Coordinates of N, CA and C in Angstrom, one line a residue:
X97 N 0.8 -1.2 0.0 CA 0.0 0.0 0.0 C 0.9 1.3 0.0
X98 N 1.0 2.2 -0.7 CA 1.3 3.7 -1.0 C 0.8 4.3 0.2
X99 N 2.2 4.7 0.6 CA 1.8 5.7 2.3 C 1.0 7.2 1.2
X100 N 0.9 7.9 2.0 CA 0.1 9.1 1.9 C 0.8 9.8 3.0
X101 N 1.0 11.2 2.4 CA 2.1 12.2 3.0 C 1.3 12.3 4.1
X102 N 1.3 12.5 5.6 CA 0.2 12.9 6.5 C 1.0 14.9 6.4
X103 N 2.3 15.2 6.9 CA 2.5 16.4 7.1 C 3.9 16.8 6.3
X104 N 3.7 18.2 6.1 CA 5.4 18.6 5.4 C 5.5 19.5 5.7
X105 N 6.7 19.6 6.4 CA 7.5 21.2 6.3 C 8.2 21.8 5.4
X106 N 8.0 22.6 5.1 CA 8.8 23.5 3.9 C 9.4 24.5 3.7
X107 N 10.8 24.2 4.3 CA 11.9 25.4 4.3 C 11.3 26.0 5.4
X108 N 10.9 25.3 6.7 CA 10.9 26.8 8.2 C 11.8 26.6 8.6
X109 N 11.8 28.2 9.1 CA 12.8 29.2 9.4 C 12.1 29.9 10.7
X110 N 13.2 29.5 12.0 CA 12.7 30.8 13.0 C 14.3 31.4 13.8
X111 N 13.8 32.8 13.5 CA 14.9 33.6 14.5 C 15.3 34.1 15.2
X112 N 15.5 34.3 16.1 CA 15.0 35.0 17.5 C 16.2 35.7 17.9
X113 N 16.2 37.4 18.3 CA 17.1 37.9 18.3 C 18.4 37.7 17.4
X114 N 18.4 38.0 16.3 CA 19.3 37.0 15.2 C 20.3 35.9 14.9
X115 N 19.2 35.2 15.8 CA 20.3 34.1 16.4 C 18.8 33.1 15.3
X116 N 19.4 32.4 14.7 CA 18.7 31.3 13.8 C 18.7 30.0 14.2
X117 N 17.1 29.8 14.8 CA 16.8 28.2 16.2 C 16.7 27.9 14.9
X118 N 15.7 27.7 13.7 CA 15.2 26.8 12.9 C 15.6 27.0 11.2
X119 N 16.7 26.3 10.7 CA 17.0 26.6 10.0 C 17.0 25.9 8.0
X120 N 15.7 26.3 7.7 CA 15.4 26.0 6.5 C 15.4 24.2 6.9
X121 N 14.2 23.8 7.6 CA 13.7 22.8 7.7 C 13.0 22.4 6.6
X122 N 13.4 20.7 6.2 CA 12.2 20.5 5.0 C 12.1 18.9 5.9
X123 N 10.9 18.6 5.6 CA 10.5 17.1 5.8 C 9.4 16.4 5.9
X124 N 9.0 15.4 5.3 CA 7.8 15.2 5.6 C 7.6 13.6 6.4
X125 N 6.2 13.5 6.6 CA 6.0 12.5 7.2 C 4.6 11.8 6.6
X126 N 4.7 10.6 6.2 CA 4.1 10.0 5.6 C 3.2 9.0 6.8
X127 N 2.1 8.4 6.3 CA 1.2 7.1 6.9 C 2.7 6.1 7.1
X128 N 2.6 5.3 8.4 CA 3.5 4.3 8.5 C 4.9 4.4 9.0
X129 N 5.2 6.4 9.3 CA 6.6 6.8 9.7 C 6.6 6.7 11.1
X130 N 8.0 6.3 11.6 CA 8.2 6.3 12.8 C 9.6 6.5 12.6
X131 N 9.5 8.0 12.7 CA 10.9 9.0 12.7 C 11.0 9.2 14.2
X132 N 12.8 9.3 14.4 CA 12.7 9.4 14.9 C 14.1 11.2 15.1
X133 N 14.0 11.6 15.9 CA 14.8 12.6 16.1 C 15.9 13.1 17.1
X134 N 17.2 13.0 16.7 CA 17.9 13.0 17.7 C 19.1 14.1 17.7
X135 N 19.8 14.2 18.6 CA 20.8 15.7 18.4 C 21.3 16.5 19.6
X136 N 21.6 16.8 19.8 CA 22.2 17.7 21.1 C 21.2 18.6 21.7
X137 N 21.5 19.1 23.0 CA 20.8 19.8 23.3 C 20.8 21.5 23.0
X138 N 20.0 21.8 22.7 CA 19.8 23.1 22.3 C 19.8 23.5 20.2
X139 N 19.9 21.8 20.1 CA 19.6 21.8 18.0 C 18.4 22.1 17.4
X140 N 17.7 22.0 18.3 CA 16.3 22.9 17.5 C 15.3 21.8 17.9
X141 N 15.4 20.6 18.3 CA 14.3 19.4 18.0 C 12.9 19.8 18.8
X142 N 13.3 20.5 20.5 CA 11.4 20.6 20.6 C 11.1 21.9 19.8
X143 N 11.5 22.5 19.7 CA 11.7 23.9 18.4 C 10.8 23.4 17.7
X144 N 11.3 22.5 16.7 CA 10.8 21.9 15.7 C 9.2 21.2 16.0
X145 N 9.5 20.3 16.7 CA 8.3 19.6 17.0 C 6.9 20.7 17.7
X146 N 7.3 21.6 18.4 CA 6.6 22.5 18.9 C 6.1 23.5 17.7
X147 N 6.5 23.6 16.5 CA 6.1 24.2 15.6 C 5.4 23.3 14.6
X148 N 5.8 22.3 14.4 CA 4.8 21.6 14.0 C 3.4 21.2 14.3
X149 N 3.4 21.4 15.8 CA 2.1 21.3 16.6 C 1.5 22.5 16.0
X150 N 2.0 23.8 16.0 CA 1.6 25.2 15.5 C 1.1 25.4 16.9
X151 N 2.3 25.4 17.9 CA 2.4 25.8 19.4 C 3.6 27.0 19.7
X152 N 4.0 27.0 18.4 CA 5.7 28.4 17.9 C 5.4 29.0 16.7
X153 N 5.4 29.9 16.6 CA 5.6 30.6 15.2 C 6.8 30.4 14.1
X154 N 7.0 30.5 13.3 CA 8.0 30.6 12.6 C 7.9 31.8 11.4
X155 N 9.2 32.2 11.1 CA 9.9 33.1 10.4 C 8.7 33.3 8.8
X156 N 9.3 32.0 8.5 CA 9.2 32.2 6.9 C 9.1 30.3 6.8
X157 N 8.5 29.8 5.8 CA 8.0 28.5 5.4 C 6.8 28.0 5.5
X158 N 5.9 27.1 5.4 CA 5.1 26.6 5.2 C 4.6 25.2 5.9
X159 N 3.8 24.8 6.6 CA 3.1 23.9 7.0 C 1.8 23.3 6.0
X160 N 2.2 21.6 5.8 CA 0.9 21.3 5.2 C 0.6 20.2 5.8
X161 N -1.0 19.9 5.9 CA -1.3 19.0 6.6 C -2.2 18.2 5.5
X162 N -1.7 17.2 4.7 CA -2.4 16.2 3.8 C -2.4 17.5 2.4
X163 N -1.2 18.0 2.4 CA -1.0 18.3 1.1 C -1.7 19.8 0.9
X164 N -2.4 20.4 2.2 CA -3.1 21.6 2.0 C -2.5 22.5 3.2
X165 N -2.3 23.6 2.9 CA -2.0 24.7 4.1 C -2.9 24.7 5.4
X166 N -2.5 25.1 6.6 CA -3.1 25.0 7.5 C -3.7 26.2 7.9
X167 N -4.9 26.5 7.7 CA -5.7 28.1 8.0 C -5.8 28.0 9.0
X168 N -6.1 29.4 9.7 CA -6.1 29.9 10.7 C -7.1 29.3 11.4
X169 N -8.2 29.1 10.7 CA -10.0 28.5 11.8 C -9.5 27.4 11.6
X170 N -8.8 26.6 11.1 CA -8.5 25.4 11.1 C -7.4 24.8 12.3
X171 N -6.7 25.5 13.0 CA -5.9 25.2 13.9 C -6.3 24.1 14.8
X172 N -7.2 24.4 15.5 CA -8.3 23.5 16.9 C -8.6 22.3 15.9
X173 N -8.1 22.2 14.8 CA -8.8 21.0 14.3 C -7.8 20.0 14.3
X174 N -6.2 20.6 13.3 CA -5.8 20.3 12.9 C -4.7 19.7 14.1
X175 N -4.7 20.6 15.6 CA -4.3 20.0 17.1 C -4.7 18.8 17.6
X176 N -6.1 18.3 16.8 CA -6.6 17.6 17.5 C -5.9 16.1 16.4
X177 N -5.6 16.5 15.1 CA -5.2 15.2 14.8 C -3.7 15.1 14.7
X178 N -3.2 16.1 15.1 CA -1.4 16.3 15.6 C -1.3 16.5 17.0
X179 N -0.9 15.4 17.8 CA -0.9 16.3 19.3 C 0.5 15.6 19.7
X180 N 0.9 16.9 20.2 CA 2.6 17.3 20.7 C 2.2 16.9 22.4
X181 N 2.8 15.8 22.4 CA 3.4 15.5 23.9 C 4.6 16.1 24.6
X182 N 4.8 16.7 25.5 CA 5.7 17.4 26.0 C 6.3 15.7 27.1
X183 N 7.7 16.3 27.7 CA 8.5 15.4 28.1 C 8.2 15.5 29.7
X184 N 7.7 16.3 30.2 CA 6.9 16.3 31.5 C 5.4 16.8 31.8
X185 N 4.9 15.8 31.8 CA 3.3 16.2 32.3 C 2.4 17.2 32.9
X186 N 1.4 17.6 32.3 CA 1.4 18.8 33.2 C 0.3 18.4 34.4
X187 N 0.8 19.0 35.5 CA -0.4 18.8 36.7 C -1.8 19.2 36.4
X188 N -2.3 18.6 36.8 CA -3.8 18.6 37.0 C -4.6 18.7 38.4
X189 N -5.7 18.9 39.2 CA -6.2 18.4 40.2 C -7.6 17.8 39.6
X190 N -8.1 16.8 40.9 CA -9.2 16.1 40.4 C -8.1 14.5 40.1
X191 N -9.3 13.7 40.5 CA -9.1 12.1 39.8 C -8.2 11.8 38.2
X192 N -7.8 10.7 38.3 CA -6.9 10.6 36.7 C -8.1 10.3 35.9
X193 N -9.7 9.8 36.4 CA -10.3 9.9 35.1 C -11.2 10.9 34.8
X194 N -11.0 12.2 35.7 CA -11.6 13.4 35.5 C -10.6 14.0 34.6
X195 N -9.4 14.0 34.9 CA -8.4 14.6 34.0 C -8.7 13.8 32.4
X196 N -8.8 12.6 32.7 CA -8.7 12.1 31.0 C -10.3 12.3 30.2
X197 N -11.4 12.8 31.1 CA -12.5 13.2 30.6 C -12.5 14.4 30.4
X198 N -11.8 15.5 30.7 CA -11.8 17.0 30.1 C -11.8 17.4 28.9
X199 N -10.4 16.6 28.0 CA -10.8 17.3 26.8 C -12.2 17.1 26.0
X200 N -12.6 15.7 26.3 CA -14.6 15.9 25.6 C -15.0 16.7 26.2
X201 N -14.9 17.8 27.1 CA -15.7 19.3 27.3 C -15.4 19.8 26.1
X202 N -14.3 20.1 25.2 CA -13.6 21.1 24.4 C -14.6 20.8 23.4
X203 N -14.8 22.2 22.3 CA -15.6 22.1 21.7 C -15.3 20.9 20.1
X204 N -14.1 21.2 20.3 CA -13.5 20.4 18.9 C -13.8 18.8 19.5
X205 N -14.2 18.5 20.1 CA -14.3 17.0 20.6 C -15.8 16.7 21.6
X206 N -16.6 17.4 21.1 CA -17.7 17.1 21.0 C -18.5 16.2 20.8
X207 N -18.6 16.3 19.9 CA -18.9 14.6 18.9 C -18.2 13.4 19.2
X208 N -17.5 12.9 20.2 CA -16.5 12.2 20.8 C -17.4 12.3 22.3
X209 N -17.1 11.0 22.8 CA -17.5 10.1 24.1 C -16.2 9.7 24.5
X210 N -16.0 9.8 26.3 CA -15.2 9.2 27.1 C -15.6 7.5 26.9
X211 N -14.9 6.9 26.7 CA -14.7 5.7 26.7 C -14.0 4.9 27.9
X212 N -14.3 4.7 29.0 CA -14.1 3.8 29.9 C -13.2 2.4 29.9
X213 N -13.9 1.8 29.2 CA -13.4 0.6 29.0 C -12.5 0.2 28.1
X214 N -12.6 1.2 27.0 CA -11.1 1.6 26.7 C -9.6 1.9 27.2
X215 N -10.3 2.6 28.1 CA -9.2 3.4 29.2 C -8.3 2.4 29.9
X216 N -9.6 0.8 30.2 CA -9.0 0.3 31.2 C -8.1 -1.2 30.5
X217 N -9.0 -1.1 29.4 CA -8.0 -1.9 28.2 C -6.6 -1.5 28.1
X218 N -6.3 0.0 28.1 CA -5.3 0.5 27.7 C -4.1 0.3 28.9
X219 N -4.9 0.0 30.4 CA -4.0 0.4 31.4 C -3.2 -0.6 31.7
X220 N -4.0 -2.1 31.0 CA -3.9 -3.1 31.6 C -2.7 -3.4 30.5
X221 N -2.3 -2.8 29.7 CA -1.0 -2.8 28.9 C 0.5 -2.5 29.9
X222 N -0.1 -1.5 31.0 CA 1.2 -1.1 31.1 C 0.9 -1.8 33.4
X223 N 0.3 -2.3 32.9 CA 0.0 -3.4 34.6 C -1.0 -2.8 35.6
X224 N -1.8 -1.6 35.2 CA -3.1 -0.8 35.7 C -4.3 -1.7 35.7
X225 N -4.8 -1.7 36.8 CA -6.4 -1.4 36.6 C -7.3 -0.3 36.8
X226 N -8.5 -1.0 36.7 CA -9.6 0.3 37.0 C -9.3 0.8 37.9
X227 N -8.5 0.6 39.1 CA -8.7 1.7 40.2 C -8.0 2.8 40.1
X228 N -6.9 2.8 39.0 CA -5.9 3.7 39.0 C -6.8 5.0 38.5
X229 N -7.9 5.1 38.2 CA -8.8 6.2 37.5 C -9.1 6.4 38.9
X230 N -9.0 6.3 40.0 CA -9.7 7.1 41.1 C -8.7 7.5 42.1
X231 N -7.1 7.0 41.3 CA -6.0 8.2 41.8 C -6.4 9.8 41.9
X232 N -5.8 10.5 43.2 CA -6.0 11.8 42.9 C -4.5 12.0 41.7
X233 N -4.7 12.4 40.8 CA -3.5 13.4 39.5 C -2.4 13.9 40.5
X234 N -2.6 14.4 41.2 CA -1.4 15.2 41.8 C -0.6 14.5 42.4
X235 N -1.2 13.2 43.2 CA -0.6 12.1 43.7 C 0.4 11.5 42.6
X236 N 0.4 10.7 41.5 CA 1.1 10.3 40.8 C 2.2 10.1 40.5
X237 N 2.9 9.4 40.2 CA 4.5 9.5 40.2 C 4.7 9.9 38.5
X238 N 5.9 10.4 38.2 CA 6.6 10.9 37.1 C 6.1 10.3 36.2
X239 N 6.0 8.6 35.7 CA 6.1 8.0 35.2 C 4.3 7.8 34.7
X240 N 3.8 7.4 35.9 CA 1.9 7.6 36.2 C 1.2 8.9 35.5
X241 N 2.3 9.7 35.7 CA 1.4 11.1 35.5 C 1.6 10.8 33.9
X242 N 2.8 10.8 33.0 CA 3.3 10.4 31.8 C 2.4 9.2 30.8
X243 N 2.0 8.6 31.9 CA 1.2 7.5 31.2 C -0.5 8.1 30.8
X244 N -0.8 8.5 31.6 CA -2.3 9.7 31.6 C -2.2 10.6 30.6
X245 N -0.7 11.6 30.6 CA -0.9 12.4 29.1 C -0.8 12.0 28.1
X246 N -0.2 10.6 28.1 CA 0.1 9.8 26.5 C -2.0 9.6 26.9
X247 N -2.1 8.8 27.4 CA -3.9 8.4 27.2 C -5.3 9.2 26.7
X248 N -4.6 10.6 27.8 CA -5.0 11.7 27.4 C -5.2 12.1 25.9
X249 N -4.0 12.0 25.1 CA -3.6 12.0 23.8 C -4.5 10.7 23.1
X250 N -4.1 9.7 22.9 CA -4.5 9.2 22.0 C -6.1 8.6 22.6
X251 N -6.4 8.8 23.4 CA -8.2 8.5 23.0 C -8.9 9.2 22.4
X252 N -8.4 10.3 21.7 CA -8.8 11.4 20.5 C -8.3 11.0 19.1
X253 N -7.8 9.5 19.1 CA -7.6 9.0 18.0 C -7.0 10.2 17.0
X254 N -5.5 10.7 17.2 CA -4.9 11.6 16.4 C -4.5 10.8 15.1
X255 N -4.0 11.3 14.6 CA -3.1 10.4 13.1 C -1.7 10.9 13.3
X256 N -1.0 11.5 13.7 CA 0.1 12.0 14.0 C 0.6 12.3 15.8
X257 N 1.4 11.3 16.3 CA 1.6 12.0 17.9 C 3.3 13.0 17.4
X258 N 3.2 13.8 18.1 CA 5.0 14.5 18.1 C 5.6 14.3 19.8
X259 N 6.2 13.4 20.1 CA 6.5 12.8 21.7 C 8.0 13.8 21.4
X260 N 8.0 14.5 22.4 CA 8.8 15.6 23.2 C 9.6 14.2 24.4
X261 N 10.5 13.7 23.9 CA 11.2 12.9 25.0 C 10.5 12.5 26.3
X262 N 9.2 11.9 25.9 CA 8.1 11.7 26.7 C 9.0 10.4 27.8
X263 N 10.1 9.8 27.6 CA 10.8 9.0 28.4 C 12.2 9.6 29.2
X264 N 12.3 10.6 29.3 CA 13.7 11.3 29.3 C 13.7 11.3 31.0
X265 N 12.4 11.6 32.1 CA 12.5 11.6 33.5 C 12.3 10.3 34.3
X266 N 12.0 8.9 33.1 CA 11.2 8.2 33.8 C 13.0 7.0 34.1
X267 N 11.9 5.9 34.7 CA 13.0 5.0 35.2 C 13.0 3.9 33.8
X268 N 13.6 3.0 33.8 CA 13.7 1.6 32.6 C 12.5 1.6 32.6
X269 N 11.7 1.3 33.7 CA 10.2 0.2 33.7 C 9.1 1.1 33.0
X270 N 9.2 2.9 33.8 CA 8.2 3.0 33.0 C 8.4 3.9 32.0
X271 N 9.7 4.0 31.6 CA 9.7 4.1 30.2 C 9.5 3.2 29.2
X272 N 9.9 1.7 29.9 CA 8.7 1.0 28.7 C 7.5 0.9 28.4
X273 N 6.8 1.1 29.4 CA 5.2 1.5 30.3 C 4.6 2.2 28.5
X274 N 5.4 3.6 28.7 CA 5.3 4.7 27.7 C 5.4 4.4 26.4
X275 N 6.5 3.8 26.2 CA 6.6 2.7 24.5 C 5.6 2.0 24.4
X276 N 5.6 1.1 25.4 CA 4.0 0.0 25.0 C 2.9 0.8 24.5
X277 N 2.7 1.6 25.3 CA 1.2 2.6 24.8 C 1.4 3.0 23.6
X278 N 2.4 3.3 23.1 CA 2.8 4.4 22.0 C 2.9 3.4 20.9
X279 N 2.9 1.8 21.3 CA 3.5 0.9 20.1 C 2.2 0.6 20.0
X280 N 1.4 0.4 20.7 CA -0.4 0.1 21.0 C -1.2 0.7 20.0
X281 N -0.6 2.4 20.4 CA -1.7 3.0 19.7 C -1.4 3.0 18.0
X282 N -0.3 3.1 17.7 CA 0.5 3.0 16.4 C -0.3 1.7 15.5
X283 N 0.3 0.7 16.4 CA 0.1 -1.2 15.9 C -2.1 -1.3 15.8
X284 N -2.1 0.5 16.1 CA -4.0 -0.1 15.7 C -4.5 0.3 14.6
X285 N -3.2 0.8 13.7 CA -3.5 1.5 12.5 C -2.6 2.2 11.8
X286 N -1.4 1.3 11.6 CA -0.4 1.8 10.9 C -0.4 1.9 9.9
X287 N -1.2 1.9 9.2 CA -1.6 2.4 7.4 C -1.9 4.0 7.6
X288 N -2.2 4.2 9.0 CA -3.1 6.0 8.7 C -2.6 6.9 9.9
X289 N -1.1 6.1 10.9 CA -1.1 7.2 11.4 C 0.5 7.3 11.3
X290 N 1.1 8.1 12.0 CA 2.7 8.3 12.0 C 3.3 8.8 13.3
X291 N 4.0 8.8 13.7 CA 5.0 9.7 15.1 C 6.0 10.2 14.5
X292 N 6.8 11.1 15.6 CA 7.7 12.0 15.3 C 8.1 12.2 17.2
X293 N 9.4 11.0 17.0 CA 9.9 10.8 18.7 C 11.2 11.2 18.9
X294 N 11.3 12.1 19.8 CA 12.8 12.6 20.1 C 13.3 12.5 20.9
X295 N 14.6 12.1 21.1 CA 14.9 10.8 22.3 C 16.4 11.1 22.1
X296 N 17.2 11.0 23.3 CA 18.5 11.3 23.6 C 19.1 9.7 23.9
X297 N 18.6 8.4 23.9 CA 18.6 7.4 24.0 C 18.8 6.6 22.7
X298 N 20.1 6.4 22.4 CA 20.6 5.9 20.9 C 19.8 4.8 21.1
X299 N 19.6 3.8 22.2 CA 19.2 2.5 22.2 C 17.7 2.5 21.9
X300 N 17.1 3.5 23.0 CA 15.7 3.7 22.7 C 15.1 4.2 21.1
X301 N 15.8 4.7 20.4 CA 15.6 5.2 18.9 C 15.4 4.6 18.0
X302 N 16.7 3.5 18.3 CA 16.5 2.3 17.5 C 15.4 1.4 17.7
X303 N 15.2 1.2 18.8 CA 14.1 0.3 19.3 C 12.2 0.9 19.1
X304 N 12.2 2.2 18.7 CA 11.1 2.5 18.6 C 10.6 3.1 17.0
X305 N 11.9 3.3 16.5 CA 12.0 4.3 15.3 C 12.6 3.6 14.3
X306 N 12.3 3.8 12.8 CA 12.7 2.9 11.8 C 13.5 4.0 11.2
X307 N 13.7 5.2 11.0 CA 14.6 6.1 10.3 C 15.0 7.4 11.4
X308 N 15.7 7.8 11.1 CA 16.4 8.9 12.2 C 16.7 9.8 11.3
X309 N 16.4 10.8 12.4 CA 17.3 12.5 11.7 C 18.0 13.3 13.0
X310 N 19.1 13.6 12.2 CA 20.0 14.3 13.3 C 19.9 16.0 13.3
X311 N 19.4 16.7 14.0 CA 20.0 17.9 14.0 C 21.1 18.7 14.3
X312 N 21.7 19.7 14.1 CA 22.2 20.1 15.0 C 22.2 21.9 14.6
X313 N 22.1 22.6 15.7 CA 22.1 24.3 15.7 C 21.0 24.5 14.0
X314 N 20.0 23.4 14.7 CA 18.7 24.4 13.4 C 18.7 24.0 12.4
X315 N 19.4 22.9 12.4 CA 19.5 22.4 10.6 C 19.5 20.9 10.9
X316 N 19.0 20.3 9.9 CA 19.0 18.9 9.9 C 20.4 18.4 8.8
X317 N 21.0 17.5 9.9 CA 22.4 17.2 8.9 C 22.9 15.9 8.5
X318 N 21.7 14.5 9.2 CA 21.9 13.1 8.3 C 20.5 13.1 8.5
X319 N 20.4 12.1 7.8 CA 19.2 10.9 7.5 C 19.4 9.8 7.5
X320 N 18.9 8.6 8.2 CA 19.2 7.4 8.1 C 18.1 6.9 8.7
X321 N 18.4 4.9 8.6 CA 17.6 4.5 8.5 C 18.0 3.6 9.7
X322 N 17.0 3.4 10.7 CA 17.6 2.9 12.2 C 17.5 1.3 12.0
X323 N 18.8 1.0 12.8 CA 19.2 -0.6 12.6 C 17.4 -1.4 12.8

């Protein structure tokens, strides 16, 4: 089957005090990619990823989502089927399954039901049960809280995740916890969705990611293809 481009960057550029974070980025990401992104600290990669979400502005270049520009009323939409995981969770108060029931308030997700039994399908991947929904959020360890924003994320059935070194604070165990979920949600439909994982972990890269890109100071400088 012929992937289908899901997103492309084209030539972004951002500058900030004329210092050049993003430097004539091109790339795209097709149905079936598990890119992965790696590079030093301070090369552009949550830069990048964070602008892809259209959570940063950029200079000059272009964003397409399935081949079309991304308008402005279109944003809230186009969030919902790109969602940018950051590498630490954000606090919440309230229960873990009050927190994973919020975004069906938002209006873009309307038409969308909390799913329950879903939830607990999902938890029993990473050694949860139902009772873990009647944690207080605040309570949670690094790893617990990390596992709720990946959940948070994909019970909105995105087509694109962008993981911000969603494993970078946790320990071995539940950084695997985090992979599982992420290989879960991928292995439910890898003809129509794609990721974009950035990971300081040569081992972890290879193990999650079939091609790599390296940055470095804003520019992308290999391409390859992970063992």
């Amino acid at each position: 089957m012929t992937a289908d481009v899901l997103l492309q960057a084209v030539n972004l550029t951002r500058r900030v005090d004329g210092k050049t974070l993003l430097d004539d980025i091109t790339l795209d990401l097709a149905t079936g990619a598990r890119l992965g992104l790696v590079g030093p600290t301070g090369s552009g990669k949550s830069l990048l990823l964070r602008s892809l979400a259209l959570l940063e502005p950029v200079d000059s270049g272009d964003l397409l989502w399935q081949q079309a520009p991304v308008a402005n009323d279109q944003a809230t939409i186009y969030r919902s089927q790109v969602i940018y995981v950051h590498q630490r969770a954000a606090a919440f108060e309230g229960t873990v399954e009050t927190v994973l029931r919020q975004p069906f308030q938002l209006k873009a997700h309307r038409d969308r039901h909390f799913d329950r039994d879903w939830i607990v399908d999902q938890l029993a991947t990473v050694a949860r049960d139902a009772t873990f929904l009647d944690q207080p959020h605040e309570q949670l360890s690094g790893g617990e809280a990390q596992i709720v924003a990946l959940l948070r994320a994909i019970q909105l059935s995105p087509r694109v995740l962008l993981l911000d070194e969603p494993t970078s604070a946790l320990d071995r165990q539940s950084a695997r916890h985090i992979e599982s979920i992420v290989m879960r949600w991928y292995d439910d439909a890898p003809d129509s969705r794609a990721y974009i994982w950035v990971s300081h972990d040569p081992s972890q890269a290879d193990r999650v990611c079939d091609s790599l890109i390296t940055m470095h100071a804003g520019q992308i400088q290999t391409r390859r293809t992970a063992p």
